[in-house]
PDB file of C-alpha atoms in Angstrom:
ATOM      1  CA  MET A   1      -0.010   0.233  -0.149  1.00 56.00           C
ATOM      2  CA  LEU A   2       2.979   2.408   0.604  1.00 55.00           C
ATOM      3  CA  ASN A   3       4.515   1.809  -2.747  1.00 60.00           C
ATOM      4  CA  VAL A   4       0.844   2.205  -4.325  1.00 54.00           C
ATOM      5  CA  ALA A   5       0.873   5.461  -2.401  1.00 54.00           C
ATOM      6  CA  LYS A   6       4.080   6.642  -3.798  1.00 54.00           C
ATOM      7  CA  LYS A   7       3.135   6.967  -7.175  1.00 54.00           C
ATOM      8  CA  PRO A   8       2.198  10.724  -8.218  1.00 53.00           C
ATOM      9  CA  ALA A   9      -1.313  10.819  -9.472  1.00 53.00           C
ATOM     10  CA  SER A  10      -2.245  11.877 -13.228  1.00 57.00           C
ATOM     11  CA  CYS A  11      -3.657  15.088 -12.170  1.00 59.00           C
ATOM     12  CA  PHE A  12      -0.751  16.101 -10.399  1.00 59.00           C
ATOM     13  CA  VAL A  13       1.602  15.143 -13.442  1.00 66.00           C
ATOM     14  CA  ASN A  14      -0.497  17.420 -15.740  1.00 72.00           C
ATOM     15  CA  PHE A  15      -0.313  20.396 -13.137  1.00 73.00           C
ATOM     16  CA  SER A  16       3.543  19.812 -13.146  1.00 77.00           C
ATOM     17  CA  ARG A  17       3.731  20.167 -16.855  1.00 82.00           C
ATOM     18  CA  LEU A  18       1.350  23.025 -17.028  1.00 81.00           C
ATOM     19  CA  GLN A  19       3.880  24.842 -14.454  1.00 84.00           C
ATOM     20  CA  GLN A  20       6.908  23.820 -16.816  1.00 87.00           C
ATOM     21  CA  ILE A  21       4.918  25.055 -19.785  1.00 89.00           C
ATOM     22  CA  THR A  22       3.992  28.567 -18.128  1.00 88.00           C
ATOM     23  CA  ASN A  23       7.600  28.882 -16.757  1.00 89.00           C
ATOM     24  CA  ILE A  24       9.008  28.314 -20.551  1.00 92.00           C
ATOM     25  CA  GLN A  25       6.373  31.008 -22.004  1.00 91.00           C
ATOM     26  CA  ALA A  26       7.706  33.456 -19.365  1.00 90.00           C
ATOM     27  CA  GLU A  27      11.357  32.783 -20.053  1.00 92.00           C
ATOM     28  CA  ILE A  28      10.743  33.184 -23.835  1.00 93.00           C
ATOM     29  CA  SER A  29       8.613  36.387 -23.328  1.00 91.00           C
ATOM     30  CA  GLN A  30      11.453  37.663 -21.267  1.00 92.00           C
ATOM     31  CA  LYS A  31      14.285  36.816 -23.965  1.00 92.00           C
ATOM     32  CA  ASN A  32      11.853  38.416 -26.397  1.00 92.00           C
ATOM     33  CA  MET A  33      11.551  41.692 -24.458  1.00 92.00           C
ATOM     34  CA  GLU A  34      15.713  41.517 -23.817  1.00 91.00           C
ATOM     35  CA  ILE A  35      15.695  41.183 -27.993  1.00 92.00           C
ATOM     36  CA  GLU A  36      13.306  44.079 -28.469  1.00 90.00           C
ATOM     37  CA  LEU A  37      15.246  46.309 -26.046  1.00 86.00           C
ATOM     38  CA  LEU A  38      18.914  45.338 -27.707  1.00 86.00           C
ATOM     39  CA  ARG A  39      17.096  46.191 -30.964  1.00 85.00           C
ATOM     40  CA  LEU A  40      16.026  49.635 -29.828  1.00 82.00           C
ATOM     41  CA  GLU A  41      19.290  50.504 -28.326  1.00 78.00           C
ATOM     42  CA  LYS A  42      21.000  49.669 -31.609  1.00 78.00           C
ATOM     43  CA  ASP A  43      18.654  51.659 -33.513  1.00 76.00           C
ATOM     44  CA  THR A  44      19.133  54.590 -31.064  1.00 74.00           C
ATOM     45  CA  ALA A  45      22.742  54.148 -30.288  1.00 68.00           C
ATOM     46  CA  ASP A  46      23.476  57.396 -31.860  1.00 66.00           C
ATOM     47  CA  VAL A  47      21.119  59.083 -29.632  1.00 66.00           C
ATOM     48  CA  VAL A  48      21.603  57.059 -26.370  1.00 65.00           C
ATOM     49  CA  HIS A  49      25.205  55.599 -26.251  1.00 69.00           C
ATOM     50  CA  PRO A  50      27.578  57.537 -24.260  1.00 75.00           C
ATOM     51  CA  PHE A  51      30.307  57.400 -26.732  1.00 75.00           C
ATOM     52  CA  PHE A  52      28.106  59.351 -29.257  1.00 75.00           C
ATOM     53  CA  LEU A  53      26.856  61.808 -26.637  1.00 78.00           C
ATOM     54  CA  ALA A  54      30.358  62.261 -26.018  1.00 83.00           C
ATOM     55  CA  GLN A  55      30.876  63.530 -29.271  1.00 84.00           C
ATOM     56  CA  LYS A  56      27.988  65.359 -29.728  1.00 84.00           C
ATOM     57  CA  CYS A  57      28.681  67.427 -26.309  1.00 88.00           C
ATOM     58  CA  GLN A  58      32.176  68.357 -27.707  1.00 89.00           C
ATOM     59  CA  THR A  59      30.753  69.335 -31.209  1.00 90.00           C
ATOM     60  CA  LEU A  60      27.919  71.454 -29.240  1.00 91.00           C
ATOM     61  CA  GLN A  61      30.568  72.919 -26.884  1.00 92.00           C
ATOM     62  CA  SER A  62      32.854  73.769 -29.753  1.00 91.00           C
ATOM     63  CA  MET A  63      29.830  75.751 -31.601  1.00 91.00           C
ATOM     64  CA  ASN A  64      29.103  77.269 -28.447  1.00 91.00           C
ATOM     65  CA  ASN A  65      32.798  78.515 -27.952  1.00 91.00           C
ATOM     66  CA  HIS A  66      32.466  80.028 -31.527  1.00 89.00           C
ATOM     67  CA  LEU A  67      29.448  81.710 -31.044  1.00 89.00           C
ATOM     68  CA  GLU A  68      30.982  83.143 -28.139  1.00 90.00           C
ATOM     69  CA  ALA A  69      33.945  84.291 -29.705  1.00 88.00           C
ATOM     70  CA  VAL A  70      31.693  86.072 -32.480  1.00 85.00           C
ATOM     71  CA  LEU A  71      29.829  87.744 -29.917  1.00 87.00           C
ATOM     72  CA  LYS A  72      32.610  89.001 -28.034  1.00 87.00           C
ATOM     73  CA  GLU A  73      33.919  90.276 -31.963  1.00 86.00           C
ATOM     74  CA  LYS A  74      30.520  91.755 -32.681  1.00 84.00           C
ATOM     75  CA  ARG A  75      31.391  95.036 -33.019  1.00 85.00           C
ATOM     76  CA  SER A  76      34.684  94.409 -35.247  1.00 84.00           C
ATOM     77  CA  LEU A  77      32.661  92.136 -37.198  1.00 81.00           C
ATOM     78  CA  ARG A  78      30.002  94.352 -38.057  1.00 82.00           C
ATOM     79  CA  GLN A  79      33.011  97.110 -39.129  1.00 81.00           C
ATOM     80  CA  ARG A  80      34.437  94.364 -41.294  1.00 76.00           C
ATOM     81  CA  LEU A  81      31.637  93.523 -43.056  1.00 75.00           C
ATOM     82  CA  MET A  82      30.466  96.925 -43.597  1.00 77.00           C
ATOM     83  CA  LYS A  83      33.873  97.458 -45.411  1.00 73.00           C
ATOM     84  CA  PRO A  84      34.128  95.961 -49.057  1.00 64.00           C
ATOM     85  CA  ILE A  85      36.846  93.280 -48.975  1.00 63.00           C
ATOM     86  CA  CYS A  86      39.176  94.190 -51.861  1.00 61.00           C
ATOM     87  CA  GLN A  87      42.982  93.601 -51.986  1.00 57.00           C
ATOM     88  CA  GLU A  88      43.162  91.922 -48.861  1.00 62.00           C
ATOM     89  CA  ASN A  89      44.724  88.601 -47.905  1.00 67.00           C
ATOM     90  CA  LEU A  90      42.590  86.372 -45.417  1.00 68.00           C
ATOM     91  CA  PRO A  91      44.310  84.513 -42.896  1.00 73.00           C
ATOM     92  CA  ILE A  92      44.285  80.747 -43.546  1.00 76.00           C
ATOM     93  CA  GLU A  93      46.201  78.042 -41.485  1.00 79.00           C
ATOM     94  CA  ALA A  94      48.940  76.371 -43.031  1.00 79.00           C
ATOM     95  CA  ILE A  95      47.496  73.117 -42.466  1.00 83.00           C
ATOM     96  CA  TYR A  96      44.621  74.378 -45.187  1.00 82.00           C
ATOM     97  CA  HIS A  97      47.101  75.535 -47.524  1.00 81.00           C
ATOM     98  CA  ARG A  98      47.093  72.443 -49.772  1.00 84.00           C
ATOM     99  CA  CYS A  99      43.516  72.178 -49.524  1.00 86.00           C
ATOM    100  CA  MET A 100      43.129  75.922 -50.786  1.00 83.00           C
ATOM    101  CA  VAL A 101      45.166  75.387 -53.588  1.00 85.00           C
ATOM    102  CA  HIS A 102      43.180  72.276 -54.854  1.00 88.00           C
ATOM    103  CA  LEU A 103      39.738  74.221 -54.131  1.00 89.00           C
ATOM    104  CA  LEU A 104      41.079  77.174 -56.118  1.00 87.00           C
ATOM    105  CA  ASP A 105      41.944  74.811 -59.118  1.00 89.00           C
ATOM    106  CA  LEU A 106      38.567  73.527 -58.667  1.00 91.00           C
ATOM    107  CA  ALA A 107      36.729  76.978 -58.610  1.00 89.00           C
ATOM    108  CA  VAL A 108      38.907  78.184 -61.531  1.00 90.00           C
ATOM    109  CA  ASN A 109      37.840  75.079 -63.770  1.00 90.00           C
ATOM    110  CA  PHE A 110      34.085  75.565 -62.541  1.00 90.00           C
ATOM    111  CA  ILE A 111      34.042  79.087 -63.531  1.00 90.00           C
ATOM    112  CA  GLU A 112      35.500  78.612 -66.997  1.00 90.00           C
ATOM    113  CA  ASN A 113      33.137  75.538 -67.847  1.00 90.00           C
ATOM    114  CA  LEU A 114      30.261  77.508 -66.268  1.00 90.00           C
ATOM    115  CA  GLU A 115      29.013  78.807 -69.845  1.00 89.00           C
ATOM    116  CA  SER A 116      28.954  75.453 -71.255  1.00 88.00           C
ATOM    117  CA  HIS A 117      27.209  73.978 -68.226  1.00 86.00           C
ATOM    118  CA  LEU A 118      24.717  76.530 -68.381  1.00 87.00           C
ATOM    119  CA  GLU A 119      24.149  76.305 -72.092  1.00 86.00           C
ATOM    120  CA  THR A 120      23.540  72.533 -71.467  1.00 83.00           C
ATOM    121  CA  MET A 121      21.083  72.899 -68.989  1.00 82.00           C
ATOM    122  CA  ARG A 122      18.940  75.539 -71.229  1.00 82.00           C
ATOM    123  CA  ASN A 123      19.402  73.048 -73.882  1.00 78.00           C
ATOM    124  CA  ILE A 124      17.810  70.090 -71.908  1.00 79.00           C
ATOM    125  CA  PRO A 125      14.203  71.043 -72.385  1.00 78.00           C
ATOM    126  CA  HIS A 126      14.942  71.517 -76.201  1.00 75.00           C
ATOM    127  CA  LEU A 127      16.745  68.083 -76.281  1.00 75.00           C
ATOM    128  CA  ASP A 128      13.872  66.153 -78.361  1.00 80.00           C
ATOM    129  CA  ALA A 129      13.541  68.949 -80.971  1.00 81.00           C
ATOM    130  CA  ASN A 130      17.494  69.000 -81.425  1.00 79.00           C
ATOM    131  CA  LEU A 131      17.660  65.102 -81.521  1.00 83.00           C
ATOM    132  CA  LYS A 132      14.702  65.480 -84.426  1.00 87.00           C
ATOM    133  CA  ASN A 133      16.707  68.330 -86.179  1.00 88.00           C
ATOM    134  CA  MET A 134      19.814  65.915 -86.116  1.00 88.00           C
ATOM    135  CA  SER A 135      18.243  63.110 -87.280  1.00 89.00           C
ATOM    136  CA  LYS A 136      16.763  65.376 -90.270  1.00 91.00           C
ATOM    137  CA  ALA A 137      20.365  66.655 -90.882  1.00 92.00           C
ATOM    138  CA  LEU A 138      21.820  62.937 -90.945  1.00 92.00           C
ATOM    139  CA  ALA A 139      18.973  62.097 -93.608  1.00 91.00           C
ATOM    140  CA  LYS A 140      19.988  65.068 -95.823  1.00 93.00           C
ATOM    141  CA  VAL A 141      23.765  64.225 -95.420  1.00 93.00           C
ATOM    142  CA  ASP A 142      22.790  60.745 -96.460  1.00 92.00           C
ATOM    143  CA  ILE A 143      21.234  61.953 -99.584  1.00 93.00           C
ATOM    144  CA  LEU A 144      23.855  64.306-100.340  1.00 93.00           C
ATOM    145  CA  VAL A 145      26.475  61.327-100.288  1.00 93.00           C
ATOM    146  CA  THR A 146      24.309  59.541-102.920  1.00 92.00           C
ATOM    147  CA  GLU A 147      24.307  62.284-104.717  1.00 93.00           C
ATOM    148  CA  THR A 148      27.787  62.955-104.462  1.00 93.00           C
ATOM    149  CA  GLU A 149      28.920  59.470-104.977  1.00 92.00           C
ATOM    150  CA  GLU A 150      26.595  59.385-108.328  1.00 92.00           C
ATOM    151  CA  LEU A 151      28.401  62.516-109.411  1.00 93.00           C
ATOM    152  CA  ALA A 152      32.066  60.931-108.762  1.00 91.00           C
ATOM    153  CA  ASP A 153      30.819  58.057-111.390  1.00 91.00           C
ATOM    154  CA  ASN A 154      29.706  60.419-113.807  1.00 92.00           C
ATOM    155  CA  ILE A 155      32.824  62.159-113.612  1.00 92.00           C
ATOM    156  CA  LEU A 156      34.866  59.136-113.908  1.00 91.00           C
ATOM    157  CA  LYS A 157      32.707  58.067-116.894  1.00 91.00           C
ATOM    158  CA  TRP A 158      33.432  61.444-118.628  1.00 91.00           C
ATOM    159  CA  ARG A 159      37.055  61.068-117.761  1.00 88.00           C
ATOM    160  CA  GLU A 160      37.065  58.020-119.800  1.00 88.00           C
ATOM    161  CA  GLN A 161      34.981  58.969-122.397  1.00 86.00           C
ATOM    162  CA  GLN A 162      37.631  62.169-123.042  1.00 85.00           C
ATOM    163  CA  ARG A 163      40.665  60.015-122.566  1.00 84.00           C
ATOM    164  CA  GLU A 164      38.928  57.707-125.760  1.00 82.00           C
ATOM    165  CA  VAL A 165      38.099  60.880-127.663  1.00 80.00           C
ATOM    166  CA  SER A 166      41.840  62.456-127.059  1.00 80.00           C
ATOM    167  CA  SER A 167      43.267  58.924-128.181  1.00 78.00           C
ATOM    168  CA  PHE A 168      41.493  59.328-131.358  1.00 77.00           C
ATOM    169  CA  ILE A 169      42.242  62.972-131.982  1.00 78.00           C
ATOM    170  CA  PRO A 170      46.045  62.065-133.103  1.00 76.00           C
ATOM    171  CA  LYS A 171      44.687  59.593-135.327  1.00 77.00           C
ATOM    172  CA  ILE A 172      42.124  61.797-137.145  1.00 77.00           C
ATOM    173  CA  LEU A 173      44.737  64.439-137.452  1.00 77.00           C
ATOM    174  CA  ALA A 174      47.221  62.177-139.076  1.00 76.00           C
ATOM    175  CA  GLU A 175      44.512  60.949-141.485  1.00 77.00           C
ATOM    176  CA  GLU A 176      43.400  64.877-142.445  1.00 76.00           C
ATOM    177  CA  ASN A 177      47.435  65.461-142.714  1.00 76.00           C
ATOM    178  CA  TYR A 178      47.707  62.377-145.249  1.00 74.00           C
ATOM    179  CA  LEU A 179      44.689  63.367-147.084  1.00 75.00           C
ATOM    180  CA  HIS A 180      45.844  66.939-147.385  1.00 72.00           C
ATOM    181  CA  LYS A 181      49.421  65.738-148.958  1.00 70.00           C
ATOM    182  CA  HIS A 182      47.864  63.653-151.290  1.00 66.00           C
ATOM    183  CA  ASP A 183      45.226  66.224-152.424  1.00 62.00           C
ATOM    184  CA  SER A 184      48.133  68.643-152.984  1.00 55.00           C
ATOM    185  CA  LYS A 185      50.345  66.268-155.017  1.00 53.00           C
ATOM    186  CA  MET A 186      47.330  65.088-157.454  1.00 49.00           C
ATOM    187  CA  PRO A 187      47.493  67.350-160.585  1.00 49.00           C
ATOM    188  CA  LEU A 188      44.640  69.287-161.729  1.00 47.00           C
ATOM    189  CA  LEU A 189      42.902  68.760-165.215  1.00 45.00           C
ATOM    190  CA  PRO A 190      42.043  71.715-167.473  1.00 45.00           C
ATOM    191  CA  PHE A 191      38.560  72.644-167.859  1.00 42.00           C
ATOM    192  CA  ASN A 192      38.339  71.223-171.527  1.00 44.00           C
ATOM    193  CA  SER A 193      39.729  68.240-170.861  1.00 42.00           C
ATOM    194  CA  LYS A 194      36.762  67.513-168.114  1.00 43.00           C
ATOM    195  CA  VAL A 195      34.478  68.287-170.857  1.00 41.00           C
ATOM    196  CA  HIS A 196      36.025  66.360-173.590  1.00 43.00           C
ATOM    197  CA  VAL A 197      35.994  63.458-170.756  1.00 41.00           C
ATOM    198  CA  GLN A 198      32.303  64.061-170.480  1.00 43.00           C
ATOM    199  CA  THR A 199      31.537  64.032-173.838  1.00 43.00           C
ATOM    200  CA  ILE A 200      33.295  60.833-174.539  1.00 40.00           C
ATOM    201  CA  ASN A 201      31.802  59.389-171.527  1.00 45.00           C
ATOM    202  CA  THR A 202      28.165  60.382-173.296  1.00 43.00           C
ATOM    203  CA  LYS A 203      28.967  58.998-176.239  1.00 38.00           C
TER     204      LYS A 203
END
């Protein structure tokens, strides 16, 4: 009887399981909350983290010091702003001299190309019309090229014909000279003899 009484009842086993399940669920919810806190800390690290806060405080402190210096020199700054800056050298620290040289090169290049950049900006709304005009001009150029090729072919043919004609001209001149020489060598018959020959032929 004592051994039988030692065995736990089924209802108590279910209660223990339910207790374990609730404990596990509570642990899971705790871990989820910790994960959410870590995510929130990661997202807001630049606002909440002491390292970033220290950097921001230093930046604000330097700005504050600069503003205090500006307020102290308010009168002299007003006087300098009222005077036009002309033929004056602005003091620049030595560590920035190399940067200033590069900046001046960029400024000169920008000023040189400013007009072309502005012209490009003005032509952007008319880009479609310019492209259409370019396509029309290209079509005209193609037509002119074909006409030029035809004209070149005709010129070549004409040259060949002129060469053939020029090759025949010496032959014709030689034949004319030959006929002229033979005509000058033949004796001219008198008029009576011609009439006599004609009467003989009639008979």
